[in-house]
Coordinates of C-alpha atoms in Angstrom, one line a residue:
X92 CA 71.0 14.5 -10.5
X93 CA 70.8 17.3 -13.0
X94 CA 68.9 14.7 -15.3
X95 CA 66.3 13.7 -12.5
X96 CA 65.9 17.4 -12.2
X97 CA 65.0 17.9 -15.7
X98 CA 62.7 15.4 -15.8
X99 CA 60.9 16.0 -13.1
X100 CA 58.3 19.1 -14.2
X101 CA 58.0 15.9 -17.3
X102 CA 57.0 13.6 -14.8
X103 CA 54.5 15.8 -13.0
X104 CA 52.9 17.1 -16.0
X105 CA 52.3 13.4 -16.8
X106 CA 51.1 12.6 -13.6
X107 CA 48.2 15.9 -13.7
X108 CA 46.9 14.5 -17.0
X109 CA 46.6 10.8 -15.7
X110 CA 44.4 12.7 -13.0
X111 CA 43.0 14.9 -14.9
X112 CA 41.5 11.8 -17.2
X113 CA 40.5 9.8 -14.3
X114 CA 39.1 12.4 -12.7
X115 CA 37.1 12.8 -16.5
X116 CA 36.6 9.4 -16.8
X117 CA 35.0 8.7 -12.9
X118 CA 32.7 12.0 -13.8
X119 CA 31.4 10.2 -17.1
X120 CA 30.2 7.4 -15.4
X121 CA 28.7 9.2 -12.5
X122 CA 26.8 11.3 -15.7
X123 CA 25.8 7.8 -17.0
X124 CA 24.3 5.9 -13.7
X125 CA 22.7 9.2 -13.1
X126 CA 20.8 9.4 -17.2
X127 CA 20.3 5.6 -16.1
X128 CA 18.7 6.2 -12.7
X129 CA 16.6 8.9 -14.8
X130 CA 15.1 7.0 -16.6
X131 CA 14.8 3.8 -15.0
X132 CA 13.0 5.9 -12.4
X133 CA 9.0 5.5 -11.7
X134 CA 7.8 8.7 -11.4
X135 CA 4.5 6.9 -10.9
X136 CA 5.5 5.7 -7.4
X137 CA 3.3 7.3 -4.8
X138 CA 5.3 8.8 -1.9
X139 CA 1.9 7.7 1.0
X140 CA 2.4 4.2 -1.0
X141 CA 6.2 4.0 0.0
X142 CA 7.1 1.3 3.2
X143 CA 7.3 4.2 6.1
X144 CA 8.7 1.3 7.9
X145 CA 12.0 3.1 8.6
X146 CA 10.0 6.9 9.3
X147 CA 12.9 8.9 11.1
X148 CA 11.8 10.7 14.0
X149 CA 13.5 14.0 14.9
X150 CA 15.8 14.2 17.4
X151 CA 12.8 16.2 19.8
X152 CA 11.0 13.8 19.2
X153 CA 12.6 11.1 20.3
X154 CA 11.2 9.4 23.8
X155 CA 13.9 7.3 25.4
X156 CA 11.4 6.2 28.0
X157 CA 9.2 3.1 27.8
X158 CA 6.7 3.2 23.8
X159 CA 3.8 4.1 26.4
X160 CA 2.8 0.6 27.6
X161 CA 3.4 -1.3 30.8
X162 CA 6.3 -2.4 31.3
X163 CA 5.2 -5.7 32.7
X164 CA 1.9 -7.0 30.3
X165 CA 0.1 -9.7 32.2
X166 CA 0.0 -13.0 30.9
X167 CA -2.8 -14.9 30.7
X168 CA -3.7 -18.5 30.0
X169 CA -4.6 -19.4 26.5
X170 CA -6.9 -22.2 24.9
X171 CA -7.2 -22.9 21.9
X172 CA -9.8 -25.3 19.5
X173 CA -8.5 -28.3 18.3
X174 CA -9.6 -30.2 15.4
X175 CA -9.1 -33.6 14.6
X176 CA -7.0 -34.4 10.9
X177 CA -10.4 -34.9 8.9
X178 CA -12.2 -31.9 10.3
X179 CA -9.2 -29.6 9.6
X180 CA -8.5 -30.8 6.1
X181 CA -11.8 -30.3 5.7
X182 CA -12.5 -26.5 7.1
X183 CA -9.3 -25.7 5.2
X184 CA -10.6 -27.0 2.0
X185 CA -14.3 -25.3 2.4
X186 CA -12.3 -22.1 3.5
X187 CA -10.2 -22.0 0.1
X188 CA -13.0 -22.6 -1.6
X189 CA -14.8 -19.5 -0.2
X190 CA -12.1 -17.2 -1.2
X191 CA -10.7 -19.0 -4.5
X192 CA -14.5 -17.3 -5.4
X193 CA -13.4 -13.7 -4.6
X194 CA -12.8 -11.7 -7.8
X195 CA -11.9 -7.9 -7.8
X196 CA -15.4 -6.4 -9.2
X197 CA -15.5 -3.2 -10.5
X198 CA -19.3 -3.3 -11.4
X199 CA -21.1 -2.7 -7.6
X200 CA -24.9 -2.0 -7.1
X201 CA -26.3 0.8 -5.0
X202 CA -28.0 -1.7 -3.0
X203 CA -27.9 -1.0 0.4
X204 CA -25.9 -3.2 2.5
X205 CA -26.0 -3.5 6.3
X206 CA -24.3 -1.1 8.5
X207 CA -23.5 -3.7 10.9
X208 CA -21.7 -6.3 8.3
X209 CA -19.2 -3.2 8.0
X210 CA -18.6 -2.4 11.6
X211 CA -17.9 -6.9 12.1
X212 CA -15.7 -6.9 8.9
X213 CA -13.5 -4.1 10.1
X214 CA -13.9 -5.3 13.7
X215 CA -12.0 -8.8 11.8
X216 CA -9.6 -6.2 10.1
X217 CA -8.5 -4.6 13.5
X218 CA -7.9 -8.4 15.2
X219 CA -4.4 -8.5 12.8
X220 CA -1.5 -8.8 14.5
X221 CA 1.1 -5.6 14.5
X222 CA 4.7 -4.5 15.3
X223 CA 4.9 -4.2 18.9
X224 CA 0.9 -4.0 19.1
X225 CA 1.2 -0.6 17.9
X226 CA -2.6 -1.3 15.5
X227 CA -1.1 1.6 13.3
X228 CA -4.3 1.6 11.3
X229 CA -7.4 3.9 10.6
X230 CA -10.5 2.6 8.3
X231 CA -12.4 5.4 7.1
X232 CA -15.8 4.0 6.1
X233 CA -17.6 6.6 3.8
X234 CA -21.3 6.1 3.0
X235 CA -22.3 10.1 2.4
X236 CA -22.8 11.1 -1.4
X237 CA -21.2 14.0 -1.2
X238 CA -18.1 12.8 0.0
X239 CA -18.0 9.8 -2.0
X240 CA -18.5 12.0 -5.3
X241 CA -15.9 14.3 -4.1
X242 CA -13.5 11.3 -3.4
X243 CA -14.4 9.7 -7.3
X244 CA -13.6 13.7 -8.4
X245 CA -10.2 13.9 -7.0
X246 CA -9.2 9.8 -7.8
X247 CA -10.6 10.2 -11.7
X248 CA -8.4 13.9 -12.0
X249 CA -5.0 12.0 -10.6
X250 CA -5.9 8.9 -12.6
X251 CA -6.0 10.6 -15.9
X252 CA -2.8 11.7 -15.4
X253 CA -1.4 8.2 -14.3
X254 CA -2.8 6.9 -17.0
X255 CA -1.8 9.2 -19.8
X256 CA 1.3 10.4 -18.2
X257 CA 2.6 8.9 -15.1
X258 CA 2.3 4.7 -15.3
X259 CA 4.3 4.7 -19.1
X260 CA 3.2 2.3 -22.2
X261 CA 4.2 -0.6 -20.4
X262 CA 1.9 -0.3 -17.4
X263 CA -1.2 0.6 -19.5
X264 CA -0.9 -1.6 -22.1
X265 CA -0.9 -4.2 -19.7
X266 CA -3.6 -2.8 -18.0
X267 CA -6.0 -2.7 -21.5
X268 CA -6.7 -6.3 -21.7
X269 CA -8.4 -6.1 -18.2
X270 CA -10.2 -2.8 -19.4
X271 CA -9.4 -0.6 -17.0
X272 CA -9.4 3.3 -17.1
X273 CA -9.6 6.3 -15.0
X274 CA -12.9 6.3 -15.3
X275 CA -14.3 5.0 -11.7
X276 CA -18.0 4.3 -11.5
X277 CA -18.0 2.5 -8.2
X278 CA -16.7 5.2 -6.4
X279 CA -20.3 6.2 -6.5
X280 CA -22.4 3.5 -6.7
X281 CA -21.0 1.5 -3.9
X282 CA -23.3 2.2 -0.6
X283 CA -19.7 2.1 1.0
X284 CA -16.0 3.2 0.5
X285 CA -13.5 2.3 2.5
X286 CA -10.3 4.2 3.0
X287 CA -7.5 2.4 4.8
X288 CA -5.0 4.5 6.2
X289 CA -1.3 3.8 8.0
X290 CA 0.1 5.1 10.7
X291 CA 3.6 6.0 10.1
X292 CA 3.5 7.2 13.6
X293 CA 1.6 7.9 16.7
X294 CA 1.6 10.1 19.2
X295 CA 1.6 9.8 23.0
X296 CA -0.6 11.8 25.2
X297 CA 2.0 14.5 25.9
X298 CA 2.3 14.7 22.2
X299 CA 5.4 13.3 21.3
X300 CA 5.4 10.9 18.2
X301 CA 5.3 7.0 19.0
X302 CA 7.6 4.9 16.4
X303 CA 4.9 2.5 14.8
X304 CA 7.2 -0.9 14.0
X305 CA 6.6 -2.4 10.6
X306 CA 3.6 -0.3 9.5
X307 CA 3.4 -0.6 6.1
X308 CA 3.6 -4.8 6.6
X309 CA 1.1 -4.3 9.6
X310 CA -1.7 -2.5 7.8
X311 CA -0.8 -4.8 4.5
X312 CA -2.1 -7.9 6.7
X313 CA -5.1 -5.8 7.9
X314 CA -6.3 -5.7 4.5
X315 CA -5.6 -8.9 3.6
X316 CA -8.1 -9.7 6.2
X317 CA -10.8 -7.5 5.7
X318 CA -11.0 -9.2 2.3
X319 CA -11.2 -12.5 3.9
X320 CA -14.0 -11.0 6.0
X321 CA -15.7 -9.0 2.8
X322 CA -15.7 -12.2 1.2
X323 CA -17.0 -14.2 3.9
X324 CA -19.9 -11.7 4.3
X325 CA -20.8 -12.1 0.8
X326 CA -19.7 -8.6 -0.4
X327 CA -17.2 -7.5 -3.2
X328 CA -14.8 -4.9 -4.0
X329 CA -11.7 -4.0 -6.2
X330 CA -8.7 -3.4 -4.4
X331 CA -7.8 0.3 -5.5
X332 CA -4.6 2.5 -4.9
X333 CA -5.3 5.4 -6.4
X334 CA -1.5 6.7 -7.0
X335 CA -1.1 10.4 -5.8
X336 CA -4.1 11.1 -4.4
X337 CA -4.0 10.5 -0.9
X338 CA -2.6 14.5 0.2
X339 CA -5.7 15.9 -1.3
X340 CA -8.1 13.0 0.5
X341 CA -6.6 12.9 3.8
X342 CA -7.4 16.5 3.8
X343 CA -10.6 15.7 2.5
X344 CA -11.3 13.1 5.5
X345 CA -9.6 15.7 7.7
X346 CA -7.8 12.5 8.7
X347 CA -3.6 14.1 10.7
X348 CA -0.2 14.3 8.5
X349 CA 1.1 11.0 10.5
X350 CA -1.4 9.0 8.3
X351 CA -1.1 7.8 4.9
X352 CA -3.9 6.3 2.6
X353 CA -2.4 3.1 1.4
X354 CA -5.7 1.2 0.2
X355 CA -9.6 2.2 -1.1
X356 CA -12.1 -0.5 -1.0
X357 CA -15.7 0.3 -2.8
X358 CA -17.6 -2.4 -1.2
X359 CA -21.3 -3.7 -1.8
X360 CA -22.6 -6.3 -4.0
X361 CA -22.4 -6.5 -8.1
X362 CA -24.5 -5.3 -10.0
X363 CA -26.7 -8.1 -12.0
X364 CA -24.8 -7.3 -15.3
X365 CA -21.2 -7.3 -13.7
X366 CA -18.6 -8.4 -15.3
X367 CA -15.4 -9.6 -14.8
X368 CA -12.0 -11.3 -16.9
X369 CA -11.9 -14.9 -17.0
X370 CA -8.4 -15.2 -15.4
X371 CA -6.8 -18.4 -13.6
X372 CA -4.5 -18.3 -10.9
X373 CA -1.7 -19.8 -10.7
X374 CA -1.3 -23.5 -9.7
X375 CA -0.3 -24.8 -5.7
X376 CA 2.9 -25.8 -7.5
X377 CA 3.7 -22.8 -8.6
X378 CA 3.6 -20.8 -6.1
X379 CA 4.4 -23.1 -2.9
X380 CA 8.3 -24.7 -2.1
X381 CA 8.9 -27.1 0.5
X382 CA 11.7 -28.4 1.8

């Protein structure tokens, strides 16, 4: 007993220094993953470019009543075209065709291009389908020259920076051999700029906010169709995020907090001496499994 007795402050003193180095040991790798996270982090990421998907509402703002809509949506009866084998193998092919044409032009002319072409291709944009039919989109069409100057001002300031600070070596040297810069010409030169904006929220008419479902994937297929539709009118553009610069135009477009630029189109038609790289895409078989 007297033995256990003396051996006991041993014991303890043992014990305190296998803590003590676990303790040092669990802190060193926390230190690590955290130098790791540092610098595997993209400082370049835009926070209005980040899915809002998941956009918490506060606890005010929460609405346990009904999103706004009726309750009880009428149905009615639908009808739809049908083609035979040969005539949809065949629109499918002349379809492809159409947009396996579209390139991302970065030389546009001033030419003037229809005002009503815009309104019909954005009129195509707003027929995508959405979470919950929510439509948690705004297209900001900008055809003044003072605004579209102001818009190339602020995009060509942030881009610098991008470019010489915030994308890293990796992203700009894969950037040069498509010889692209901060520089942004089109911005003026195109008769129109289009400025597509989410909805990370809404608001009902009592002012509360209104969860938009799946906004980011929503607005994603808007745009995917207004290209479709660009194309199919015979106009071009270059699909442009221009990282960290939507704060400064939202305020610009006096356009609320809830919405955040995700995508700016110059549109119009190239210019006679437009270039472009001679890149391939990738093969059906590459890029299609089926099981």
């Amino acid at each position: 007993m007297a033995l256990f007795s003396s051996l006991t402050p041993v014991f303890i003193a043992i014990i305190c220094v296998l803590i003590r180095v676990i303790l040092k040991k669990t802190n060193g790798e926390k230190e690590k993953h955290d130098i790791k996270s540092k610098l595997t982090s993209r400082p370049w990421v835009d926070e209005d470019l980040k899915d809002g998907t998941d956009h918490p509402l506060e606890e005010e703002d929460v609405d346990e009543e009904w999103q706004g809509l009726e309750e009880n949506v009428a149905h009615v009866p639908f009808t739809a075209e049908r083609y035979s084998e040969a005539e949809m193998i065949k629109r499918s092919q002349t379809f492809y065709e159409l947009l396996n044409k579209r390139r991302s032009v970065r030389f546009l002319s001033d030419e003037p291009v229809p005002r009503e072409v815009i309104d019909n291709v954005i009129r195509t944009a707003g027929t995508s389908p959405s979470g919950a039919h929510t439509e948690p989109w705004t297209f900001v069409v900008v055809q003044d020259r003072y605004l579209k100057r102001k818009i190339r001002e602020i995009v060509e300031e942030e881009e610098e920076i991008n470019y010489k600070k915030r994308m890293g070596d990796r992203w700009v040297n894969d950037l040069k051999r498509l010889r692209t810069n901060w520089i942004k010409e089109y911005l003026d030169t195109a008769p129109y700029l289009i400025l597509i904006f989410k909805q990370v929220y809404g608001r009902f008419p009592n002012g509360k906010k209104r969860t938009h479902y799946y906004n980011e994937i929503s607005v994603s297929i808007a745009c995917g169709i207004l290209l479709a539709a660009l194309q199919n009118a015979g106009l071009y553009t270059v699909t442009s995020t221009p990282l960290n610069c939507g704060p400064q135009l939202r305020v610009l477009l006096q356009r609320p907090a809830n919405e955040k630029l995700l995508l700016l189109l110059p549109v119009g038609y190239p210019k006679k001496d437009a270039t472009v790289p001679a890149l391939t895409r990738k093969p059906l078989e590459d890029i299609m499994v089926v099981m």
